[in-house]
Amino acid sequence: MAQQPDSSADAHGRPVAAHYRLRTVVLDAGHGGKDKGCAGPDGAREAAVALKIVLELGHLIEENMPDVKVVYTRRTDDFVELADRAGVANKANADLFISVHCNAGPSAARGTEVWTMGPHKTEANLAVAKRENAVILQEDNYKERYSGFDPRSPQSHILFSLYQSAHIDNSLRFAAKVDHEFRTSVKRPSRGVKQAGFLVLWKSTMPSALIEVGFLTNPGEEQYLNDKAGQSYMAAGIYRAFRQYKQDLEASSAAD
């Protein structure tokens, strides 16, 4: 994790306490290329919607926070393997990894969800992780790359979800801020902050969150998420959460 402190000295040239600065964020648009993700009844595809929200989010950060470097796992309709997404974040020595997705379920299901790595508490949580992790079946040699993990096996997910990230506290802190923005500023229905074993978060060596911006399988949510204004609102909500998260971390570092 790129917790690179600012080096400084006092008037006599003596070093003073260094403070943490959040310098790099990696934005990950889920799916892409041959993996279109879930689909809405009117034809919207998860890969395209997630990419548009991520690009708008990146634009907001780059425009308003020039001190933050934004790195993308993809900027076009490309297929990127799950391990490579985390690899981009690790190589960039990122301070935060944000993965954006759209959900699927019964047509009445609605609401945002913000996920962090951790043990799933319900079968519904497990089902979401299984759906998102199943993309590795499209990868070559996935059993070797993911230590024998089988996305079709509940037992694999149960064992895998017990993995506890060293960055879980800050992951949950960021996730809570995103959820708060969705519920208050963006005024979207929320299903809360949850935990499960997501492969895309597993190998990232920094705080990370997977954001389900809504259910494409719900006609109303598909219409909202496939609209440029709706995408802008969702991106702005994530941006405000990111800005507050950065400010809080840096302020607490300065106070130590």
Short mmCIF file of C-alpha atoms in Angstrom, two decimals:
data_model
loop_
_atom_site.label_atom_id
_atom_site.label_comp_id
_atom_site.label_asym_id
_atom_site.label_seq_id
_atom_site.Cartn_x
_atom_site.Cartn_y
_atom_site.Cartn_z
CA MET A 1 0.00 0.00 0.00
CA ALA A 2 1.35 3.37 -1.01
CA GLN A 3 1.20 5.11 2.32
CA GLN A 4 3.95 7.46 1.30
CA PRO A 5 4.57 10.03 4.03
CA ASP A 6 5.42 13.62 3.27
CA SER A 7 9.03 14.26 4.27
CA SER A 8 9.63 17.67 5.80
CA ALA A 9 11.93 19.49 8.19
CA ASP A 10 11.65 22.34 10.65
CA ALA A 11 13.48 25.70 10.44
CA HIS A 12 16.65 24.08 11.81
CA GLY A 13 16.63 21.27 9.23
CA ARG A 14 15.49 18.65 11.72
CA PRO A 15 13.01 16.06 10.41
CA VAL A 16 9.45 16.38 11.64
CA ALA A 17 6.79 13.69 11.89
CA ALA A 18 5.70 12.46 8.50
CA HIS A 19 2.00 12.42 7.63
CA TYR A 20 0.14 9.97 5.45
CA ARG A 21 -1.08 11.18 2.07
CA LEU A 22 -3.44 9.22 -0.17
CA ARG A 23 -1.70 9.50 -3.50
CA THR A 24 -3.03 6.75 -5.80
CA VAL A 25 -6.44 5.19 -6.39
CA VAL A 26 -7.16 2.33 -8.79
CA LEU A 27 -10.60 2.27 -10.44
CA ASP A 28 -11.86 -1.05 -11.75
CA ALA A 29 -14.84 -1.34 -14.09
CA GLY A 30 -16.13 -4.89 -13.65
CA HIS A 31 -16.28 -7.38 -16.53
CA GLY A 32 -15.56 -6.26 -20.12
CA GLY A 33 -14.63 -7.75 -23.48
CA LYS A 34 -15.96 -11.29 -23.88
CA ASP A 35 -17.45 -11.04 -20.37
CA LYS A 36 -20.42 -8.68 -20.64
CA GLY A 37 -21.65 -9.32 -17.09
CA CYS A 38 -25.35 -9.31 -16.28
CA ALA A 39 -28.00 -7.86 -18.60
CA GLY A 40 -31.13 -5.79 -18.08
CA PRO A 41 -34.52 -6.52 -19.68
CA ASP A 42 -34.02 -3.58 -22.05
CA GLY A 43 -30.54 -4.71 -23.09
CA ALA A 44 -28.19 -2.73 -20.83
CA ARG A 45 -25.01 -4.66 -20.04
CA GLU A 46 -23.08 -4.54 -16.79
CA ALA A 47 -19.66 -4.15 -18.42
CA ALA A 48 -20.72 -1.01 -20.31
CA VAL A 49 -22.59 0.64 -17.44
CA ALA A 50 -19.76 -0.02 -14.95
CA LEU A 51 -17.18 1.44 -17.35
CA LYS A 52 -19.17 4.65 -17.88
CA ILE A 53 -19.51 5.18 -14.12
CA VAL A 54 -15.81 4.47 -13.53
CA LEU A 55 -14.71 6.88 -16.26
CA GLU A 56 -16.93 9.62 -14.82
CA LEU A 57 -15.62 8.91 -11.31
CA GLY A 58 -12.05 9.11 -12.56
CA HIS A 59 -12.80 12.39 -14.31
CA LEU A 60 -14.16 13.90 -11.09
CA ILE A 61 -11.08 12.85 -9.10
CA GLU A 62 -8.63 14.05 -11.75
CA GLU A 63 -10.42 17.38 -12.14
CA ASN A 64 -10.87 18.17 -8.46
CA MET A 65 -8.00 16.36 -6.73
CA PRO A 66 -4.86 16.90 -8.85
CA ASP A 67 -2.70 15.50 -6.04
CA VAL A 68 -4.26 12.04 -6.56
CA LYS A 69 -3.08 9.74 -9.34
CA VAL A 70 -5.93 7.77 -10.95
CA VAL A 71 -5.12 4.37 -12.47
CA TYR A 72 -7.70 2.31 -14.41
CA THR A 73 -7.76 -1.46 -14.84
CA ARG A 74 -9.52 -0.82 -18.15
CA ARG A 75 -10.71 2.25 -20.05
CA THR A 76 -12.26 0.42 -22.98
CA ASP A 77 -14.29 -2.74 -23.58
CA ASP A 78 -11.47 -5.14 -22.71
CA PHE A 79 -11.42 -8.45 -20.84
CA VAL A 80 -9.14 -8.26 -17.81
CA GLU A 81 -8.61 -11.32 -15.61
CA LEU A 82 -9.49 -10.90 -11.94
CA ALA A 83 -5.95 -11.50 -10.69
CA ASP A 84 -4.65 -8.93 -13.17
CA ARG A 85 -7.06 -6.30 -11.83
CA ALA A 86 -5.56 -6.64 -8.37
CA GLY A 87 -2.16 -6.79 -10.01
CA VAL A 88 -2.68 -3.36 -11.54
CA ALA A 89 -3.45 -1.96 -8.08
CA ASN A 90 -0.47 -3.68 -6.47
CA LYS A 91 1.93 -2.58 -9.21
CA ALA A 92 0.69 1.01 -8.84
CA ASN A 93 1.31 0.77 -5.08
CA ALA A 94 -2.24 2.08 -4.71
CA ASP A 95 -3.80 3.40 -1.52
CA LEU A 96 -7.34 2.31 -2.45
CA PHE A 97 -8.94 -0.10 -4.93
CA ILE A 98 -12.53 0.57 -6.07
CA SER A 99 -14.34 -2.01 -8.22
CA VAL A 100 -17.71 -1.06 -9.76
CA HIS A 101 -20.35 -3.59 -10.80
CA CYS A 102 -24.08 -3.96 -11.44
CA ASN A 103 -26.19 -6.56 -9.66
CA ALA A 104 -28.57 -9.23 -10.93
CA GLY A 105 -31.57 -10.88 -9.29
CA PRO A 106 -35.36 -11.09 -9.42
CA SER A 107 -36.98 -8.21 -11.30
CA ALA A 108 -38.24 -6.72 -8.02
CA ALA A 109 -34.79 -6.69 -6.38
CA ARG A 110 -33.40 -3.18 -6.05
CA GLY A 111 -30.80 -1.14 -4.21
CA THR A 112 -27.08 -0.54 -3.95
CA GLU A 113 -24.65 -2.78 -2.07
CA VAL A 114 -21.08 -2.01 -1.01
CA TRP A 115 -18.90 -5.05 -0.36
CA THR A 116 -15.60 -5.63 1.38
CA MET A 117 -13.55 -8.78 1.73
CA GLY A 118 -14.67 -10.97 4.63
CA PRO A 119 -16.86 -13.90 5.69
CA HIS A 120 -20.34 -13.96 4.20
CA LYS A 121 -23.16 -13.96 6.75
CA THR A 122 -25.98 -15.24 4.54
CA GLU A 123 -26.61 -17.46 1.53
CA ALA A 124 -27.60 -14.34 -0.41
CA ASN A 125 -24.16 -12.84 0.22
CA LEU A 126 -22.56 -16.06 -0.94
CA ALA A 127 -24.66 -16.00 -4.12
CA VAL A 128 -23.38 -12.53 -5.07
CA ALA A 129 -19.77 -13.56 -4.54
CA LYS A 130 -20.27 -16.74 -6.57
CA ARG A 131 -21.74 -14.78 -9.48
CA GLU A 132 -18.91 -12.24 -9.56
CA ASN A 133 -16.20 -14.88 -9.05
CA ALA A 134 -17.56 -17.12 -11.82
CA VAL A 135 -15.83 -14.93 -14.42
CA ILE A 136 -12.61 -16.87 -13.77
CA LEU A 137 -14.17 -19.80 -15.65
CA GLN A 138 -13.43 -17.75 -18.79
CA GLU A 139 -9.75 -17.52 -17.88
CA ASP A 140 -7.05 -19.99 -18.84
CA ASN A 141 -5.51 -22.10 -16.06
CA TYR A 142 -7.74 -20.54 -13.41
CA LYS A 143 -7.19 -23.42 -10.96
CA GLU A 144 -3.46 -22.78 -10.97
CA ARG A 145 -3.83 -19.00 -10.79
CA TYR A 146 -6.30 -19.09 -7.89
CA SER A 147 -4.81 -21.88 -5.78
CA GLY A 148 -7.42 -24.48 -6.73
CA PHE A 149 -10.37 -22.20 -6.03
CA ASP A 150 -13.60 -23.44 -7.69
CA PRO A 151 -16.23 -20.67 -8.09
CA ARG A 152 -18.96 -23.31 -8.43
CA SER A 153 -18.21 -24.85 -5.04
CA PRO A 154 -19.85 -23.46 -1.88
CA GLN A 155 -17.07 -25.09 0.13
CA SER A 156 -14.43 -23.12 -1.74
CA HIS A 157 -16.22 -19.87 -0.96
CA ILE A 158 -16.67 -20.76 2.71
CA LEU A 159 -12.96 -21.44 3.17
CA PHE A 160 -11.91 -18.53 1.00
CA SER A 161 -14.19 -16.01 2.74
CA LEU A 162 -12.45 -16.65 6.06
CA TYR A 163 -9.44 -14.81 4.67
CA GLN A 164 -9.14 -11.59 6.65
CA SER A 165 -7.50 -8.64 4.96
CA ALA A 166 -5.04 -6.59 6.96
CA HIS A 167 -6.85 -3.56 5.56
CA ILE A 168 -10.39 -4.55 6.56
CA ASP A 169 -10.94 -1.58 8.89
CA ASN A 170 -10.21 1.02 6.25
CA SER A 171 -12.09 -0.99 3.63
CA LEU A 172 -15.17 -0.89 5.85
CA ARG A 173 -14.60 2.79 6.58
CA PHE A 174 -14.63 3.63 2.89
CA ALA A 175 -17.57 1.31 2.19
CA ALA A 176 -19.65 2.98 4.90
CA LYS A 177 -19.00 6.41 3.36
CA VAL A 178 -20.08 5.20 -0.08
CA ASP A 179 -23.24 3.67 1.35
CA HIS A 180 -24.01 6.90 3.23
CA GLU A 181 -23.66 8.97 0.06
CA PHE A 182 -25.90 6.63 -1.93
CA ARG A 183 -28.62 6.81 0.74
CA THR A 184 -28.45 10.54 1.46
CA SER A 185 -27.04 12.63 -1.40
CA VAL A 186 -27.89 10.35 -4.33
CA LYS A 187 -31.10 9.16 -2.65
CA ARG A 188 -30.91 5.60 -3.93
CA PRO A 189 -32.34 2.59 -2.11
CA SER A 190 -29.57 0.85 -0.18
CA ARG A 191 -29.08 -2.75 0.87
CA GLY A 192 -26.15 -1.79 3.06
CA VAL A 193 -22.49 -2.67 3.55
CA LYS A 194 -21.74 -6.38 3.34
CA GLN A 195 -18.85 -8.81 3.32
CA ALA A 196 -18.03 -11.86 1.23
CA GLY A 197 -15.10 -13.53 -0.51
CA PHE A 198 -14.46 -11.73 -3.78
CA LEU A 199 -11.47 -12.86 -5.82
CA VAL A 200 -10.98 -9.37 -7.27
CA LEU A 201 -10.42 -8.02 -3.74
CA TRP A 202 -8.48 -11.01 -2.42
CA LYS A 203 -5.06 -10.23 -3.89
CA SER A 204 -5.19 -6.47 -3.54
CA THR A 205 -2.71 -5.27 -0.92
CA MET A 206 -4.61 -2.12 0.10
CA PRO A 207 -8.09 -1.15 1.34
CA SER A 208 -10.62 -2.15 -1.28
CA ALA A 209 -14.35 -2.25 -1.96
CA LEU A 210 -16.65 -3.71 -4.59
CA ILE A 211 -19.66 -1.49 -5.33
CA GLU A 212 -22.87 -2.90 -6.79
CA VAL A 213 -24.53 0.28 -8.09
CA GLY A 214 -27.95 -1.34 -8.53
CA PHE A 215 -29.85 -4.19 -10.18
CA LEU A 216 -29.82 -4.14 -13.97
CA THR A 217 -32.48 -6.84 -13.82
CA ASN A 218 -34.89 -4.33 -12.26
CA PRO A 219 -36.46 -2.32 -15.12
CA GLY A 220 -36.52 0.92 -13.12
CA GLU A 221 -32.93 0.60 -11.96
CA GLU A 222 -31.79 -0.42 -15.44
CA GLN A 223 -33.33 2.77 -16.83
CA TYR A 224 -31.60 4.87 -14.16
CA LEU A 225 -28.20 3.20 -14.48
CA ASN A 226 -28.21 3.19 -18.28
CA ASP A 227 -28.90 6.94 -18.35
CA LYS A 228 -26.01 9.43 -18.43
CA ALA A 229 -27.53 11.50 -15.63
CA GLY A 230 -27.96 8.45 -13.40
CA GLN A 231 -24.38 7.39 -14.07
CA SER A 232 -23.17 10.88 -13.18
CA TYR A 233 -25.12 10.85 -9.91
CA MET A 234 -23.66 7.48 -8.92
CA ALA A 235 -20.12 8.54 -9.83
CA ALA A 236 -20.54 11.78 -7.87
CA GLY A 237 -21.68 9.84 -4.80
CA ILE A 238 -18.62 7.59 -4.92
CA TYR A 239 -16.42 10.65 -5.48
CA ARG A 240 -17.75 12.45 -2.41
CA ALA A 241 -17.20 9.31 -0.32
CA PHE A 242 -13.64 9.03 -1.64
CA ARG A 243 -12.93 12.70 -0.91
CA GLN A 244 -14.21 12.35 2.67
CA TYR A 245 -12.28 9.10 3.19
CA LYS A 246 -9.06 10.77 2.02
CA GLN A 247 -9.62 13.81 4.23
CA ASP A 248 -10.39 11.69 7.29
CA LEU A 249 -7.32 9.45 6.89
CA GLU A 250 -4.97 12.36 6.34
CA ALA A 251 -6.46 14.32 9.24
CA SER A 252 -6.12 11.38 11.63
CA SER A 253 -2.52 10.89 10.50
CA ALA A 254 -1.74 14.55 11.13
CA ALA A 255 -3.27 14.32 14.60
CA ASP A 256 -1.14 11.31 15.63
#
